[in-house]
PDB file of C-alpha atoms in Angstrom:
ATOM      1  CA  UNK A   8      22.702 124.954 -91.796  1.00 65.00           C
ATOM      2  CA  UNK A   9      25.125 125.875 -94.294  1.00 68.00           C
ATOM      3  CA  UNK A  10      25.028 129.360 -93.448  1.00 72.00           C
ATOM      4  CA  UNK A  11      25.706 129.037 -89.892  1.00 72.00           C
ATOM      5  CA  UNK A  12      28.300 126.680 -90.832  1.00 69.00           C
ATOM      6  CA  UNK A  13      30.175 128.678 -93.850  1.00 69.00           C
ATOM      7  CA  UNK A  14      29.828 132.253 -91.425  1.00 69.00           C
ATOM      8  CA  UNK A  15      30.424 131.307 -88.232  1.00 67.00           C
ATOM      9  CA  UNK A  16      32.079 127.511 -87.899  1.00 68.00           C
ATOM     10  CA  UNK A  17      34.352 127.703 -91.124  1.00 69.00           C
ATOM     11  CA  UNK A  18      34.151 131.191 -92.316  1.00 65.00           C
ATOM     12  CA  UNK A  19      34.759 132.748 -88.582  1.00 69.00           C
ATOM     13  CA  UNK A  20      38.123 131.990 -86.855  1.00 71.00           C
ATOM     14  CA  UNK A  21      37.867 134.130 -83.983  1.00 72.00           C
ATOM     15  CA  UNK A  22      35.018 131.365 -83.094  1.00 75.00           C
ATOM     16  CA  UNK A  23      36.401 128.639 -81.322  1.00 75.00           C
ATOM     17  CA  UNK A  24      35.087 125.712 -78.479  1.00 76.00           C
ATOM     18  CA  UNK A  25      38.949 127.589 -76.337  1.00 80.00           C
ATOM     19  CA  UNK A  26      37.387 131.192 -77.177  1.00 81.00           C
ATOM     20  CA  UNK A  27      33.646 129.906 -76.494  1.00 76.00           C
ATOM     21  CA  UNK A  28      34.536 128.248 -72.844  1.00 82.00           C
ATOM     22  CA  UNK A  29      36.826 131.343 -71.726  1.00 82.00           C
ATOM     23  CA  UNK A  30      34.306 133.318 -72.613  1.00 82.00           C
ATOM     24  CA  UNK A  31      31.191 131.351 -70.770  1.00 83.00           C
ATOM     25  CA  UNK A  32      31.750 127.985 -69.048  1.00 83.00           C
ATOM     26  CA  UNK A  33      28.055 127.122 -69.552  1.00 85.00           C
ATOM     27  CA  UNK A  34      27.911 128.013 -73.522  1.00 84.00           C
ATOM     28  CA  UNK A  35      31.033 125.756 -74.175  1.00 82.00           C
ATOM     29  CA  UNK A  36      29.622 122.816 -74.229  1.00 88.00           C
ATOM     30  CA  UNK A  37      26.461 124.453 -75.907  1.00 87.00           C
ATOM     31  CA  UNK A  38      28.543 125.721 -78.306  1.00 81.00           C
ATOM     32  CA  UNK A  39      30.577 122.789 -78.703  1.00 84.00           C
ATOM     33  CA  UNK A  40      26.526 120.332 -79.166  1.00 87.00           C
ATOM     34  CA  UNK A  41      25.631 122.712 -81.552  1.00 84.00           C
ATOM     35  CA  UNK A  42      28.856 122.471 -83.584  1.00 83.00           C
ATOM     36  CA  UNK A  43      28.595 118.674 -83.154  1.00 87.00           C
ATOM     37  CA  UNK A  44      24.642 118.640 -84.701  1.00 86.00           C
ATOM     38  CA  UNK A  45      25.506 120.875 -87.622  1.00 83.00           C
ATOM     39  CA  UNK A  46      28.827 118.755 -88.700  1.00 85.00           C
ATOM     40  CA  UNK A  47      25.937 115.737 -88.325  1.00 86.00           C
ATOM     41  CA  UNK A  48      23.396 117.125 -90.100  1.00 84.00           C
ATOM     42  CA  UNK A  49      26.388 117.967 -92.950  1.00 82.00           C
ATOM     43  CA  UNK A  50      27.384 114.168 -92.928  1.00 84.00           C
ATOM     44  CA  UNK A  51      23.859 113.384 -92.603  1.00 82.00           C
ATOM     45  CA  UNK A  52      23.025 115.854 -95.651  1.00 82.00           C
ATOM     46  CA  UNK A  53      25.813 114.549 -97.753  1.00 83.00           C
ATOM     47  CA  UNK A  54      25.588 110.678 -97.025  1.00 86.00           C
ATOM     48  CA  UNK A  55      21.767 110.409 -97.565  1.00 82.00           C
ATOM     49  CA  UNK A  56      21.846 110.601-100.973  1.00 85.00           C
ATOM     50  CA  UNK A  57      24.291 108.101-100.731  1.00 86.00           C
ATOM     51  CA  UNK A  58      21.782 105.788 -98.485  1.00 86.00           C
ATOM     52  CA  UNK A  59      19.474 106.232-101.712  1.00 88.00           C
ATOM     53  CA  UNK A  60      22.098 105.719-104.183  1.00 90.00           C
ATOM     54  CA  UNK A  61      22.928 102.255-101.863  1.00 91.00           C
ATOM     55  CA  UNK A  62      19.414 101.032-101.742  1.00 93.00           C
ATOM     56  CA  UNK A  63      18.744 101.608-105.457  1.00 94.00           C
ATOM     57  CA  UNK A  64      21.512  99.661-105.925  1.00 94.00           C
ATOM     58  CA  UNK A  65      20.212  97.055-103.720  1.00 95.00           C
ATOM     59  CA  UNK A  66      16.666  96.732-105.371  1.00 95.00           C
ATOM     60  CA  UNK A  67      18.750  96.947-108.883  1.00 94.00           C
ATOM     61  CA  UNK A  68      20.910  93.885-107.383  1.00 95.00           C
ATOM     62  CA  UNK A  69      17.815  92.284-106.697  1.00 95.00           C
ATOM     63  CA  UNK A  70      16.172  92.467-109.943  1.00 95.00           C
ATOM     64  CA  UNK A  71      19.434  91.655-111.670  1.00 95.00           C
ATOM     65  CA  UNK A  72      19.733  88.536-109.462  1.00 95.00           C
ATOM     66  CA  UNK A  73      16.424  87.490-109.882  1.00 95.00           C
ATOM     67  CA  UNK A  74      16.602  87.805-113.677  1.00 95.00           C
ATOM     68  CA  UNK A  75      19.640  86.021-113.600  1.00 95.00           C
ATOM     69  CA  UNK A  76      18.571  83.165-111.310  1.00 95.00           C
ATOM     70  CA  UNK A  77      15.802  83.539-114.222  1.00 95.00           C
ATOM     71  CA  UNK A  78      18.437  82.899-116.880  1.00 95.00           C
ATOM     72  CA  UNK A  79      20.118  80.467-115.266  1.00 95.00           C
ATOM     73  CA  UNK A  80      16.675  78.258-114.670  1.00 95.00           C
ATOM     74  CA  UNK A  81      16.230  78.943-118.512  1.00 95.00           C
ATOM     75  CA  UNK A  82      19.579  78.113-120.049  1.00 95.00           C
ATOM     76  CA  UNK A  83      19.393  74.789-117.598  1.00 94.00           C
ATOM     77  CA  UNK A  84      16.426  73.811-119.118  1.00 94.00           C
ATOM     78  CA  UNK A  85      17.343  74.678-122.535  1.00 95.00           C
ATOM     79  CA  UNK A  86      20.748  71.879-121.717  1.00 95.00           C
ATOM     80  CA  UNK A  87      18.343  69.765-120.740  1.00 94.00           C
ATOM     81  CA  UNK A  88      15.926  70.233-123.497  1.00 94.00           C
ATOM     82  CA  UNK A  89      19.262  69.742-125.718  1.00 95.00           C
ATOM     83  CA  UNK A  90      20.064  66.835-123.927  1.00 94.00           C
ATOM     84  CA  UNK A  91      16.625  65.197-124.484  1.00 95.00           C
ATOM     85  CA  UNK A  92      17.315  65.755-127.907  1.00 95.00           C
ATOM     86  CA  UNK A  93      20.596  64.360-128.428  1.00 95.00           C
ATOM     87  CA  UNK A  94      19.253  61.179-126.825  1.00 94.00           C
ATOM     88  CA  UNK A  95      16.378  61.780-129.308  1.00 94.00           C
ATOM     89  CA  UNK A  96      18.721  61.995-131.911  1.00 95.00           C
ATOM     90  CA  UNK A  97      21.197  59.083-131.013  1.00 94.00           C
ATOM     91  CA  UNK A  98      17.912  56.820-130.924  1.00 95.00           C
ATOM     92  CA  UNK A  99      16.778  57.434-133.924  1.00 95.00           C
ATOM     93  CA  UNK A 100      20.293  57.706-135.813  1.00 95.00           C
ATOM     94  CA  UNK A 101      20.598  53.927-133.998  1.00 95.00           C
ATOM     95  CA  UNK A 102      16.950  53.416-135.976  1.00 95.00           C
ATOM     96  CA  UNK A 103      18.102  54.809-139.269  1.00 95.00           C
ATOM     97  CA  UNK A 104      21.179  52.710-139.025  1.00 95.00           C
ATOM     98  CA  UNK A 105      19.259  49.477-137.893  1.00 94.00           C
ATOM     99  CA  UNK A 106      17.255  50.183-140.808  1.00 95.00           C
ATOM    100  CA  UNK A 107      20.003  50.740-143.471  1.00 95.00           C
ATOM    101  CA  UNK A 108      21.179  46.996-142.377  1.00 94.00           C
ATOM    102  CA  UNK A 109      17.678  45.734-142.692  1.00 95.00           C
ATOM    103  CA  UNK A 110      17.282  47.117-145.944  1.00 96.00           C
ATOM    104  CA  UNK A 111      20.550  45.819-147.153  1.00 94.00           C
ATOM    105  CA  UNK A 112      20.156  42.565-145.885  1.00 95.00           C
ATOM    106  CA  UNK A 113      16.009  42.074-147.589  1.00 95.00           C
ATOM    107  CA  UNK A 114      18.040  43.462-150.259  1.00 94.00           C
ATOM    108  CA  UNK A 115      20.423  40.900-150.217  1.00 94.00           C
ATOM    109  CA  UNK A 116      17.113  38.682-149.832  1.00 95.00           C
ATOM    110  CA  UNK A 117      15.489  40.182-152.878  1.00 95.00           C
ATOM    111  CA  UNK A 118      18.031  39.717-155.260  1.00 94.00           C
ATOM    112  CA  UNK A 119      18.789  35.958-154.206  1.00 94.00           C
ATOM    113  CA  UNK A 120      15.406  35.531-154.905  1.00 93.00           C
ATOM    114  CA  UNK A 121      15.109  37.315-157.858  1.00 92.00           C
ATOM    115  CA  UNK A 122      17.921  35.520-159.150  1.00 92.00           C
ATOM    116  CA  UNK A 123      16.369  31.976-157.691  1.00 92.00           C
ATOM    117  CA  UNK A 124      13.061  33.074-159.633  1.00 92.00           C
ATOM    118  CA  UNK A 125      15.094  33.361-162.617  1.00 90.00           C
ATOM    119  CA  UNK A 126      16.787  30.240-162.558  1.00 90.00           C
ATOM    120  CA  UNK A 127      13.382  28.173-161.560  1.00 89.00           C
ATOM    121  CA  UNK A 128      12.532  30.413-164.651  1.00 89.00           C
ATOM    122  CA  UNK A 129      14.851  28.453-166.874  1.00 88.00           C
ATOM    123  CA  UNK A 130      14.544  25.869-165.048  1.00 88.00           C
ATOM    124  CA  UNK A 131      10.462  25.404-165.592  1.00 85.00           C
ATOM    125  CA  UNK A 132      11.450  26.084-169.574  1.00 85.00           C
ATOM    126  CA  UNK A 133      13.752  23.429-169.449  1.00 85.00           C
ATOM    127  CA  UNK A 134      11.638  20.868-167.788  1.00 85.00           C
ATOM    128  CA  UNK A 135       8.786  21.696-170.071  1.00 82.00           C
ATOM    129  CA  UNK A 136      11.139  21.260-173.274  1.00 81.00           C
ATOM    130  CA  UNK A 137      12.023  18.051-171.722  1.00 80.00           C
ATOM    131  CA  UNK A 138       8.458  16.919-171.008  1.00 80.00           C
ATOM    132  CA  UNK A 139       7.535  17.574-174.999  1.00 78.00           C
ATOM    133  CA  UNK A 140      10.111  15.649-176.052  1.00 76.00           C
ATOM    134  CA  UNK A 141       9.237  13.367-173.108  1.00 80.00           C
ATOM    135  CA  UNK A 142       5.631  13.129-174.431  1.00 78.00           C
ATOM    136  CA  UNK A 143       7.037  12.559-177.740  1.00 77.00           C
ATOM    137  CA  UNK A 144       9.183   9.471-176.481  1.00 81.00           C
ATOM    138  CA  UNK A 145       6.345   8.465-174.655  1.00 82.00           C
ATOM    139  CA  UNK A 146       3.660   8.439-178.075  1.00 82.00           C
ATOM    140  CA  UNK A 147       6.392   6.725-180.075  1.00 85.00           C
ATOM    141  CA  UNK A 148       7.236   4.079-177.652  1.00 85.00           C
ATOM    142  CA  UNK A 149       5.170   0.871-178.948  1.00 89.00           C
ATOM    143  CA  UNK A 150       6.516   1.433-182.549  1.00 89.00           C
ATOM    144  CA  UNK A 151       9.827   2.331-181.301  1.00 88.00           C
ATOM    145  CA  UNK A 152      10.126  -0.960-179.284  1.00 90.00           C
ATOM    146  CA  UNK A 153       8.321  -3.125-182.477  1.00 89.00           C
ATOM    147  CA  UNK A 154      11.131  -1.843-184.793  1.00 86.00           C
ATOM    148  CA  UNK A 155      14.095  -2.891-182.205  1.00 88.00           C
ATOM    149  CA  UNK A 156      12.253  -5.904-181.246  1.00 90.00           C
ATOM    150  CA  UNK A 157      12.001  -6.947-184.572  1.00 88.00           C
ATOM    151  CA  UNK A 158      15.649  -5.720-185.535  1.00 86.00           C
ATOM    152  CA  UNK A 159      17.241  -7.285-182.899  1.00 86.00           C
ATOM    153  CA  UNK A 160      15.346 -11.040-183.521  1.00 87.00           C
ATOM    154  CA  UNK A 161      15.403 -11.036-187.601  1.00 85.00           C
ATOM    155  CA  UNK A 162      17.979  -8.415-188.862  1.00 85.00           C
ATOM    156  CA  UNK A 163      21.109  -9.475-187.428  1.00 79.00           C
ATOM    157  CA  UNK A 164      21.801 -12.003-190.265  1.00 82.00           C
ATOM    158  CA  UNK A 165      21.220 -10.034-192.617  1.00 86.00           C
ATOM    159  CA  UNK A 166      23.838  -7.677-194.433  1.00 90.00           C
ATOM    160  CA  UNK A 167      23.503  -3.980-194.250  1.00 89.00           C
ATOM    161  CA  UNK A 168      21.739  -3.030-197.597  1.00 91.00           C
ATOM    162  CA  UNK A 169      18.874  -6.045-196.227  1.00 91.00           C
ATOM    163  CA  UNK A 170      18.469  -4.640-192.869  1.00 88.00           C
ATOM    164  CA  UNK A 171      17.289  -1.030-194.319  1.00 90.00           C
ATOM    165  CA  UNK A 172      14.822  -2.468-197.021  1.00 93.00           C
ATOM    166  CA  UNK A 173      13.893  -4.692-193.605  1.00 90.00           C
ATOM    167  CA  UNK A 174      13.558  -1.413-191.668  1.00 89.00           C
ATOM    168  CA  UNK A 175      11.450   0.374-194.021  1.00 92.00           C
ATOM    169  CA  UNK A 176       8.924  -1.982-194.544  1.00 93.00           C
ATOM    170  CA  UNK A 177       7.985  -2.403-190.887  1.00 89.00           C
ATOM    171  CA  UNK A 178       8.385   1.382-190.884  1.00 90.00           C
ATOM    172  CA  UNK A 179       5.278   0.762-193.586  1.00 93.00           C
ATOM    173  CA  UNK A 180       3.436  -1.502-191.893  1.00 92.00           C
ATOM    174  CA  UNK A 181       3.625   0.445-188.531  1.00 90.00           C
ATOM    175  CA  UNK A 182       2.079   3.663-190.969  1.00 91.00           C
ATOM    176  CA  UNK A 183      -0.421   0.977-191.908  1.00 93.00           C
ATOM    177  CA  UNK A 184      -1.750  -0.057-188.575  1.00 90.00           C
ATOM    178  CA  UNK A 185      -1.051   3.786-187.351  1.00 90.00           C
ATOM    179  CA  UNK A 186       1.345   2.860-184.609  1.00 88.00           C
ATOM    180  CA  UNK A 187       3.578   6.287-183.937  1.00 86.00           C
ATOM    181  CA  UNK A 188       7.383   6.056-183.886  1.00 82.00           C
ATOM    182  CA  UNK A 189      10.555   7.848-184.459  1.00 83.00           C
ATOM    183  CA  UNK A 190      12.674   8.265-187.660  1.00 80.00           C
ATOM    184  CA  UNK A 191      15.604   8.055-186.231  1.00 73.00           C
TER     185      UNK A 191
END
């Protein structure tokens, strides 16, 4: 085809469809179809690899569009994966935070006890030094109450040098009989 085209269509100007139809009415228009299928088969020639080129596009389209429909299906998961775990993370920041109060506030708790322990502490020491000395009041009471007894009904006549010779003999006799009381 490209022969006939480059010697006698291009290459030829003597060779006209004027030239042609003076020359024979009924190989005009022959000459004029065959003209007409060799420019078509040239455009034909020349645009088919085009038609390839244009579908191999197409198929690459394809594949690029379903690869990124692909991406697109991935990367919205992957926001809604991270979105999961921001919520994730909110909750449990929320927890760690709820727990930081907690802890301050049994904190708080342990150290008011602590320091209530400590003060029962003292407390218990001081009630028990009391209750010795309670149990020591409570062993010298008879001889404490025969000295005052006696003090109060016979000593109050008497001047000071004869109450303490008074006091010290009942002191003696209390020894004697081993009645407990206080030297004070």
């Amino acid at each position: 085809i490209q022969i006939v085209r480059e010697k006698y269509l291009d290459g030829n100007e003597d060779l006209s469809v004027e030239k042609v139809m003076r020359s024979s009415k009924a190989c005009g228009p022959l000459y004029q179809w065959a003209e007409s299928q060799i420019k078509y088969s040239t455009i034909y020639n020349s645009i088919q690899p085009l038609r390839e080129e244009v579908e191999k596009l197409e198929q690459d389209a394809k594949v690029a569009n379903d690869e990124k429909e692909r991406l697109e299906s991935e990367v919205a998961g992957l926001e809604s994966s991270i979105a999961n775990y921001k919520s994730e993370y909110a909750t449990l920041i929320r927890d760690v935070e709820a727990l930081k109060q907690e802890m301050e506030v049994v904190t708080t708790k342990v150290e008011r006890a602590e320091s209530l322990m400590k003060s029962l502490s003292q407390e218990s020491e001081r009630w028990s030094k009391s209750s010795e000395g309670f149990q020591s009041i409570l062993t010298s009471l008879v001889g404490d109450g025969l000295q005052m007894a006696a003090f109060l009904t016979y000593a109050g006549f008497f001047p000071f040098s004869a109450r303490r010779t008074l006091l010290q003999q009942w002191r003696s006799a209390l020894d004697d009989l081993g009645i407990e009381f206080r030297e004070e």
